[in-house]
Structure formats: structure tokens, C-alpha cells
Short mmCIF file of C-alpha atoms in Angstrom, two decimals:
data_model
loop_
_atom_site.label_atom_id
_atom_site.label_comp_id
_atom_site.label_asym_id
_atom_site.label_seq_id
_atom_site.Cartn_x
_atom_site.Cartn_y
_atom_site.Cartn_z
CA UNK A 254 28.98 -4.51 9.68
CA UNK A 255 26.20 -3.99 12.54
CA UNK A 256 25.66 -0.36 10.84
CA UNK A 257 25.09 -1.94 7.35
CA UNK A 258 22.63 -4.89 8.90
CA UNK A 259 20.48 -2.02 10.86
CA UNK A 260 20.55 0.36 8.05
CA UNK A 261 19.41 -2.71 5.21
CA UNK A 262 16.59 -4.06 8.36
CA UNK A 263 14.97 -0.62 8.45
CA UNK A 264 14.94 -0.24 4.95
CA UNK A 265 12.72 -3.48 4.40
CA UNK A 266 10.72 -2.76 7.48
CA UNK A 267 10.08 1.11 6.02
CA UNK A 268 9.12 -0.14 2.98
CA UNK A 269 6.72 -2.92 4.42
CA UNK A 270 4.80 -0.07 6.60
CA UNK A 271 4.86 1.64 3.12
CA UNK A 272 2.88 -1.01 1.53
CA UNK A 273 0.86 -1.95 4.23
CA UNK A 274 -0.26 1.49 5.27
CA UNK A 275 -1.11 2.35 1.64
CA UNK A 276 -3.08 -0.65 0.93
CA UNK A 277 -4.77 0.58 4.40
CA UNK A 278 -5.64 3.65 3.17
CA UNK A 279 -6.19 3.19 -0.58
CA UNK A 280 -8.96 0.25 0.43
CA UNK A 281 -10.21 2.37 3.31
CA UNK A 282 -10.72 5.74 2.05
CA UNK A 283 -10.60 5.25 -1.80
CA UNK A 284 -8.01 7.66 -2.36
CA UNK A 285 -6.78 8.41 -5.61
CA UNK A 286 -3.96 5.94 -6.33
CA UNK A 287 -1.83 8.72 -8.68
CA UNK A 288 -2.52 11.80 -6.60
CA UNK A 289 -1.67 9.78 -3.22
CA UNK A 290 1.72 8.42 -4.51
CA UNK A 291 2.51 12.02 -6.28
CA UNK A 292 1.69 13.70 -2.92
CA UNK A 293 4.28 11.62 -1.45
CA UNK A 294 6.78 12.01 -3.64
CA UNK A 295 6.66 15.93 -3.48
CA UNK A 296 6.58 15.68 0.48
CA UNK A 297 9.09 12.76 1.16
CA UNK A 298 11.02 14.66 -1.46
CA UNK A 299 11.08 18.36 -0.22
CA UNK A 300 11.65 17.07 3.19
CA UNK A 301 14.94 15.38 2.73
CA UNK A 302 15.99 18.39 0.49
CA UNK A 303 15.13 21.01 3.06
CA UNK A 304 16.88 18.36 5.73
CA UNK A 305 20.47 17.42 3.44
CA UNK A 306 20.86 21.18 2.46
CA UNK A 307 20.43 22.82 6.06
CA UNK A 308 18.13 25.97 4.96
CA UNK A 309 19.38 25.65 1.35
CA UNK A 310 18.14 23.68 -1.82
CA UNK A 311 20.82 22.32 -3.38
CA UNK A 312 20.42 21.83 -7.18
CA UNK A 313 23.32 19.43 -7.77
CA UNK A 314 21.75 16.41 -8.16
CA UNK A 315 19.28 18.08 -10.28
CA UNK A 316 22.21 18.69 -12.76
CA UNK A 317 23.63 15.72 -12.95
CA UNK A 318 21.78 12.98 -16.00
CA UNK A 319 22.40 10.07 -13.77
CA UNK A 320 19.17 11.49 -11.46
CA UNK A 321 17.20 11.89 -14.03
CA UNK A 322 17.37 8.06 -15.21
CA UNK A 323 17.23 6.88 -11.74
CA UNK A 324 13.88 8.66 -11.99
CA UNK A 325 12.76 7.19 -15.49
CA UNK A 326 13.81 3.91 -14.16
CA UNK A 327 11.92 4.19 -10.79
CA UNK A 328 8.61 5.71 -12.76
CA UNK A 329 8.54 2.73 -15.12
CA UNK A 330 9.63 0.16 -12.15
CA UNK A 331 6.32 1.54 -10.24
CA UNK A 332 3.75 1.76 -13.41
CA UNK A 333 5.01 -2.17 -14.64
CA UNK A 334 4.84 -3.51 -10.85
CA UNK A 335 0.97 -1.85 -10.36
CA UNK A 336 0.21 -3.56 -13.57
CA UNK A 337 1.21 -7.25 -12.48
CA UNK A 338 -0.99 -6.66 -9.93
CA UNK A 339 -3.77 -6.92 -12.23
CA UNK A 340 -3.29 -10.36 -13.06
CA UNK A 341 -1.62 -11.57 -9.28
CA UNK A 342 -1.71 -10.41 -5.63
CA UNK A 343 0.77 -9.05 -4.59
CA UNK A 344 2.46 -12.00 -2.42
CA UNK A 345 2.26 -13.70 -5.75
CA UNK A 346 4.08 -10.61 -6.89
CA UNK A 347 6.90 -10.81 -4.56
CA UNK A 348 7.56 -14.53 -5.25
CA UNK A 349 7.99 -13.67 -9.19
CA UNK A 350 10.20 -10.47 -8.08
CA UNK A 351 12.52 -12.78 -6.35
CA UNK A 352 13.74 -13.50 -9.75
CA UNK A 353 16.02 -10.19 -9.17
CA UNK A 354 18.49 -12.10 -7.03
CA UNK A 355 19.71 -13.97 -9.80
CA UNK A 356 19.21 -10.85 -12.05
CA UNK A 357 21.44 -8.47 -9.69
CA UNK A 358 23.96 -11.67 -9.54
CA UNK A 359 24.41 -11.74 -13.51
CA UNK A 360 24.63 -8.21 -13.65
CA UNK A 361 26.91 -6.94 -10.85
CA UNK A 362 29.41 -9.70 -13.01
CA UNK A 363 28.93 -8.46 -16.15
CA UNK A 364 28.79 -4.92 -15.80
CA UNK A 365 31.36 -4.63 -12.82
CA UNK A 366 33.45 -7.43 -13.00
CA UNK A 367 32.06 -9.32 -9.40
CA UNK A 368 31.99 -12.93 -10.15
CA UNK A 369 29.77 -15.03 -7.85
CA UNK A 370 30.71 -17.52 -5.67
CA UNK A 371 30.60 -20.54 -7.22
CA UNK A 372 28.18 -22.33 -5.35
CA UNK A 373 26.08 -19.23 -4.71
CA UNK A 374 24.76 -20.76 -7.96
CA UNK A 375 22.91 -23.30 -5.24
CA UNK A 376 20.96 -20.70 -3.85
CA UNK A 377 19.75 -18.91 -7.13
CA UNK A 378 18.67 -22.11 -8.41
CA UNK A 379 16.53 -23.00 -5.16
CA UNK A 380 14.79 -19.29 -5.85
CA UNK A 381 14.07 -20.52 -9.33
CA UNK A 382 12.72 -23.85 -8.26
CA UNK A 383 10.67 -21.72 -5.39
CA UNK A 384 9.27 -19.13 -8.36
CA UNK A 385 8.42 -22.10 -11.22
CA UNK A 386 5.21 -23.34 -9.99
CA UNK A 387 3.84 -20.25 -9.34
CA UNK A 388 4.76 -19.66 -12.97
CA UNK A 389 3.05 -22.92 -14.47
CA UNK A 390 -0.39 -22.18 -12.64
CA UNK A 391 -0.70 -18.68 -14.47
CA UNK A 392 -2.35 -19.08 -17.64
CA UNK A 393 0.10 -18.94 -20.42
CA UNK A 394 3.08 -20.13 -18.12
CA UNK A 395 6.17 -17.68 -18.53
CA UNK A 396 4.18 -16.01 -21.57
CA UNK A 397 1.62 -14.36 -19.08
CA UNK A 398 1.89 -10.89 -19.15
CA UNK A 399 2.29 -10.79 -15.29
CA UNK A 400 5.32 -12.57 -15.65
CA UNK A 401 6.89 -10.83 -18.57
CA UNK A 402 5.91 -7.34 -16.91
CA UNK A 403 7.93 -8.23 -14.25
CA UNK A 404 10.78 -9.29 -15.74
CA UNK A 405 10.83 -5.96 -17.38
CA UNK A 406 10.13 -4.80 -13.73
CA UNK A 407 12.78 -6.34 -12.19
CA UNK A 408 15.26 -5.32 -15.21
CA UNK A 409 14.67 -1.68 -14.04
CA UNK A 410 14.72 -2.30 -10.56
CA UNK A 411 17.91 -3.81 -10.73
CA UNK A 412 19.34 -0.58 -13.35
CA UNK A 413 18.04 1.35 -10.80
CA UNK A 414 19.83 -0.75 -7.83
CA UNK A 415 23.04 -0.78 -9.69
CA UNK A 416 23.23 3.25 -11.10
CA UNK A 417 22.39 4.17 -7.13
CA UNK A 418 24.75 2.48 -5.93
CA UNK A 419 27.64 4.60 -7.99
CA UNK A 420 25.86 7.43 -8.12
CA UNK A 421 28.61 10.27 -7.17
CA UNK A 422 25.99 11.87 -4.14
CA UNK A 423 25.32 8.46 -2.76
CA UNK A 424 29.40 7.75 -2.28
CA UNK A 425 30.00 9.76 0.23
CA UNK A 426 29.31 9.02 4.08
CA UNK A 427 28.18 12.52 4.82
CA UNK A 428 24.25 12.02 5.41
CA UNK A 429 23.20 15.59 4.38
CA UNK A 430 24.73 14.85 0.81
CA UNK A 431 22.92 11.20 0.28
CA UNK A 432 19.04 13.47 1.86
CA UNK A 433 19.61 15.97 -1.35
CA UNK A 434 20.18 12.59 -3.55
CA UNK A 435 17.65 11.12 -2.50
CA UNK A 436 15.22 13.90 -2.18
CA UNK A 437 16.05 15.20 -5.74
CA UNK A 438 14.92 11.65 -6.97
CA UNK A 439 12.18 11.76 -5.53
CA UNK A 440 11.31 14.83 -6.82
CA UNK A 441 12.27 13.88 -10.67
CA UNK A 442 10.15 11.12 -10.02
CA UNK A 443 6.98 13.27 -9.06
CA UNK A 444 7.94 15.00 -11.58
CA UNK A 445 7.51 12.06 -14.30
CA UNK A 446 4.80 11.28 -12.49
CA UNK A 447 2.53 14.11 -13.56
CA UNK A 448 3.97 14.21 -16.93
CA UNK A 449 2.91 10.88 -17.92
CA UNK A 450 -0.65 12.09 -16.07
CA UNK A 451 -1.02 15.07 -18.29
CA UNK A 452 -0.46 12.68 -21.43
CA UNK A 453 -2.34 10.06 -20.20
CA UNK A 454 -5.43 12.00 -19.00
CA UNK A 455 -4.36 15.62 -19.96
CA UNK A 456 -4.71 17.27 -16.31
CA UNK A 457 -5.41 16.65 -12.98
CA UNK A 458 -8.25 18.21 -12.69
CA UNK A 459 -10.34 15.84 -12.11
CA UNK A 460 -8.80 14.28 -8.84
CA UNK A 461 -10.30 14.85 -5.58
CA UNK A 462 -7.69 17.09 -3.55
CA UNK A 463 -9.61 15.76 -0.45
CA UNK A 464 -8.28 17.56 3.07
CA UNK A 465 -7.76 13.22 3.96
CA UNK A 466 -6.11 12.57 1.04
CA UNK A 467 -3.52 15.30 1.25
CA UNK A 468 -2.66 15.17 5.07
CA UNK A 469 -2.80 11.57 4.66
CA UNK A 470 0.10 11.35 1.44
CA UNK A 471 1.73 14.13 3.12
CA UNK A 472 2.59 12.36 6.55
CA UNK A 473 3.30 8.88 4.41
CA UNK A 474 5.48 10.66 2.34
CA UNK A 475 7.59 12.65 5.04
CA UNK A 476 7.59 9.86 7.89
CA UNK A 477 8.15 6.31 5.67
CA UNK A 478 8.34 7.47 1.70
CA UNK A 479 11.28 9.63 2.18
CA UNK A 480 13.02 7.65 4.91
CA UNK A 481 12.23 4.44 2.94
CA UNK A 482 14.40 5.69 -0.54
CA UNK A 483 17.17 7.25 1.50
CA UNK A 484 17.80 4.04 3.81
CA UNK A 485 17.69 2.31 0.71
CA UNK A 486 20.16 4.54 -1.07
CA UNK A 487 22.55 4.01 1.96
CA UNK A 488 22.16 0.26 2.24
CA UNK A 489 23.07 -0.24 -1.36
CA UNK A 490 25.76 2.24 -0.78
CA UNK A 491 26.98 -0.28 2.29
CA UNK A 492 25.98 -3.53 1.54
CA UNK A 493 26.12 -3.42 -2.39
CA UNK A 494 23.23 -3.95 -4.83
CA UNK A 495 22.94 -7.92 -5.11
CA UNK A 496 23.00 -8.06 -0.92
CA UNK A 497 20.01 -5.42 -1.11
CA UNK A 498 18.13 -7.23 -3.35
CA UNK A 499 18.47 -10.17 -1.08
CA UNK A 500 17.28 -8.55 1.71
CA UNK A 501 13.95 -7.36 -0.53
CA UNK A 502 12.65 -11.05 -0.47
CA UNK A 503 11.56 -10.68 2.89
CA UNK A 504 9.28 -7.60 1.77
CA UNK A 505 6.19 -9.68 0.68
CA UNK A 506 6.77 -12.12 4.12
CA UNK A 507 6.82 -8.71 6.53
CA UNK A 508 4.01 -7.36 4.19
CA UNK A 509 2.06 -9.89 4.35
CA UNK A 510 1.92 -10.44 8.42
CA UNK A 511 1.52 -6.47 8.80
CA UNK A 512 -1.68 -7.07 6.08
CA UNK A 513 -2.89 -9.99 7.84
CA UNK A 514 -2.92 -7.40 11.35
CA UNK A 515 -4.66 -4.78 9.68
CA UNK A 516 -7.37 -7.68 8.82
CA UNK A 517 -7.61 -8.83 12.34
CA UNK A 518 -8.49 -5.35 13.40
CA UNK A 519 -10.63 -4.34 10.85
CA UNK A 520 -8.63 -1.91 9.10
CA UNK A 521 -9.11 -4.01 5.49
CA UNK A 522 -12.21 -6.37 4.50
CA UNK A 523 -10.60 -8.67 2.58
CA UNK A 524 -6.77 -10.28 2.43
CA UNK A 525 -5.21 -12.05 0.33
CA UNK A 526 -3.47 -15.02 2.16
CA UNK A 527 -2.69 -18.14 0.52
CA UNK A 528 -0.95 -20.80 2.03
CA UNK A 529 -0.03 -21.95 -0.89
CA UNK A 530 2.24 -19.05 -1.98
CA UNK A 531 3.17 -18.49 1.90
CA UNK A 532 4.88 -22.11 0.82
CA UNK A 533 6.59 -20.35 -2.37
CA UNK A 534 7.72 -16.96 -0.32
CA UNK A 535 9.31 -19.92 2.16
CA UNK A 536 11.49 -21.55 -0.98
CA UNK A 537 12.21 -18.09 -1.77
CA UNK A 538 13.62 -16.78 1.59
CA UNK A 539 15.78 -20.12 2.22
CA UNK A 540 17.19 -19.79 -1.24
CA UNK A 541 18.08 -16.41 -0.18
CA UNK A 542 19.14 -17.38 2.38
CA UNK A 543 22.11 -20.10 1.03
CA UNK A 544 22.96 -17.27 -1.39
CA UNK A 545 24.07 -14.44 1.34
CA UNK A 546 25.48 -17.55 3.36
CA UNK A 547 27.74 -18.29 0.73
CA UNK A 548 28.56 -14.67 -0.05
CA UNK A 549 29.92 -14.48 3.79
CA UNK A 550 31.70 -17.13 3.32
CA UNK A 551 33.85 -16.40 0.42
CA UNK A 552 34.12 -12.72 1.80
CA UNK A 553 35.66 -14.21 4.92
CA UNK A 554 37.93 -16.34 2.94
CA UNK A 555 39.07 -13.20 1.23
CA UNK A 556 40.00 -11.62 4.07
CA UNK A 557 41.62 -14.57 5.58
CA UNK A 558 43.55 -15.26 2.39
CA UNK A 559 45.07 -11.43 2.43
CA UNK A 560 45.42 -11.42 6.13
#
């Protein structure tokens, strides 16, 4: 239990340097937003391979279909989620991606048979009640496209959750096994990356390969991207996809404080606090919250009931 609760906290807290050092950089420096994130997906990627197959690159993962539609479903999860940012910042953002604790919940029953708790249903509706208002002062309500681009979002996102969690190299508890996973997705992903670039824009040739940008997307991508997927692979491996995706509402929260930082030092010009949606992200985390309480509870039951 105390491995799975460290392993899920790093995760979040890698992911929130992610975002905030990114946003640092991207606003900063002006990097290219494509070439910085491919960058890191080719280093964070080749690192973990060259680390899981001890001198060797193993090609297994590469083989198996699985990998390759955790990749589509990652590339599309990343292109939707930059687009909702067009219309919403991204706290806004993470209070309408909440909406994937409920999603995961429905899911995780219907596709493998795990029923909720029965009042678990509580907590889910207080996230729902947290996200609606937000919804209603978008123009359009729930026919904005923010909010229908992340429901699509969230749809892969949770795919994605779900298929990594049973994904045959992320079963195992040997670590050098779940680096080659994760490293080969990575990889696909970079790979998809610059396909969709070359039919988008046909070539890269116009990007500047700055000396900044490269060191820059290299050390993200070996020090928090690659650390960031393979922690996450692992804590849906030990906590299950719905308890991950619990856990990811405190993203925008830790996100937000480390943003807010970076403003008080004069690393970004401008931030995007509002206290309103600080108020939302608070309905959001306490409906969490009552969910994962519940989900203890009954799993203690269990235990008790077999004992």
C-alpha cells in the first residue's frame, strides 16, 4: 500500500513539473511547441529503452498491436487537450477533465466487470455539480467545442488508462520490463508525432533546431517525460485505472501553485489564476475525495468479509 501511494504521488508531482516547466520554457524562449514535445519523446523514450534492456534494445513491445494503439490513443489525447486550450486555460481545463472519474468508473464496470460502490455514486455526482458551472459560462454550454473536445479527450485518456493497465509488459513487477514498455510508447508516439507533421505541414524543415531548444527537450524528456509515463504505467499497474484517474485531479491544483511560483519570480509574465475556478478545482478534489473514501471502504469490507 505505502509503495502504490509513493509511486501514484510522484507520478502527479512528475507530471506537474512537466507542465509547469514547459509552460516555463515555451513562454520564455518561444520554442517550437511540436519539435519540443517530439524531442522529448525520442529522449524520455531512448532512455528508458537503453535503461529496461541493460545494453540491449528490446523490440518486444514494438511487436505487439496493443503499443501501437496506446500510441494512437496518447497522440490524439495530446492534439484534442492542446486544442481546448484554445477556448479555456488550462485550470479551466483540468476542472472539465475531472469528468474522467466518472468516465473510468462506468468503464472499468462495463468492460471488466468492477461495479462501483454504491454510494461512490455521491462522489461522482459532487464532481459533476463542481464541473457544471464552469460548463454554463462557456458560450454554447455543453455544445462548446472545448467541452466536446474533451470529452473526446478524456474518452482516450481513459482507453489509454484502461489498455495500460493490462498491457502484458506492464504486468509484471520486474522494472526493466515496464522501462522497455514504456519507452517503446513513447517512441510510437514520437513516431505519430512526425507523421501527422509531415501531413500536416509536409516536413520539418522549417523548425528552428535551436542548440536551447534541443538541450532544453532533451533534459525534460530524460529527467521528468520519461519518468513521468513509466510512474504512471506502474501506478495504474498498482493502484488500478479509476484510482489513477483520481489522483490526476490534483494535477491542475499542484500546476497551478508551481505556475503561480514561476510568476512570483519572474520566470512567466502573465498567469492565469482565477479564484473563481480555484473554487471549481476545490468541488472537484472533495468529490474526489468521497469517491476514493468510499472505494477504501468497501475494499476493507471485502477483506474483512473473507477474513
Amino acid at each position: 500500500m505505502r509503495q502504490a501511494i509513493l509511486v501514484s504521488a510522484a507520478a502527479i508531482l512528475s507530471w506537474s513539473a512537466l507542465i509547469a516547466i514547459s509552460r516555463i520554457l515555451l513562454v520564455r524562449f518561444g520554442f517550437d511547441p511540436w519539435a519540443y514535445t517530439f524531442l522529448q519523446l525520442c529522449a524520455g523514450g531512448l532512455c528508458l529503452l537503453a535503461i529496461g534492456g541493460k545494453g540491449r534494445l528490446s523490440l518486444a513491445s514494438f511487436r505487439r498491436p496493443s503499443t501501437w494503439i496506446l500510441g494512437v490513443l496518447r497522440v490524439l489525447s495530446a492534439a484534442l487537450f492542446t486544442a481546448v486550450l484554445v477556448w479555456v486555460s488550462a485550470m479551466e481545463a483540468g476542472v472539465l477533465g475531472a469528468v474522467n472519474v466518472p468516465m473510468v468508473a462506468v468503464a472499468v464496470w462495463l468492460v471488466l466487470g468492477r461495479r462501483p460502490a454504491r454510494l461512490e455514486w455521491l462522489g461522482h455526482a459532487v464532481i459533476l455539480a463542481s464541473i457544471a458551472p464552469l460548463v454554463m459560462t462557456l458560450e454554447g454550454g455543453i455544445a462548446n467545442p472545448a467541452v466536446i473536445l474533451m470529452l473526446l479527450n478524456e474518452v482516450c485518456l481513459v482507453a489509454g488508462t484502461l489498455l495500460a493497465e493490462r498491457h502484458p509488459d506492464n504486468s509484471g513487477t520486474e522494472p526493466g520490463s515496464r522501462a522497455r514498455f514504456t519507452g517503446a510508447v513513447l517512441l510510437v508516439t514520437a513516431g505519430l508525432f512526425l507523421v501527422l507533421r509531415i501531413l500536416e505541414d509536409g516536413g520539418v524543415g522549417e523548425v528552428d533546431w535551436s542548440a536551447p531548444l534541443i538541450v532544453s527537450a532533451v533534459l525534460v524528456g530524460v529527467f521528468l517525460r520519461g519518468p513521468s509515463m513509466f510512474l504512471t504505467f506502474w501506478s495504474t499497474r498498482l493502484i488500478g485505472s479509476q484510482n489513477y484517474m483520481a489522483c490526476c485531479t490534483a494535477l491542475p491544483v499542484i500546476g497551478m501553485a508551481l505556475e503561480q511560483a514561476a510568476f512570483g519570480l519572474g520566470l512567466i509574465d502573465v498567469t492565469r489564476f482565477r479564484p473563481e475556478t480555484v473554487l471549481l478545482t476545490a468541488g472537484v478534489v472533495a468529490g474526489t475525495l468521497i469517491v476514493v473514501a468510499i472505494r477504501v471502504r468497501a475494499a476493507r469490507r471485502r477483506i474483512g468479509a473473507v477474513a
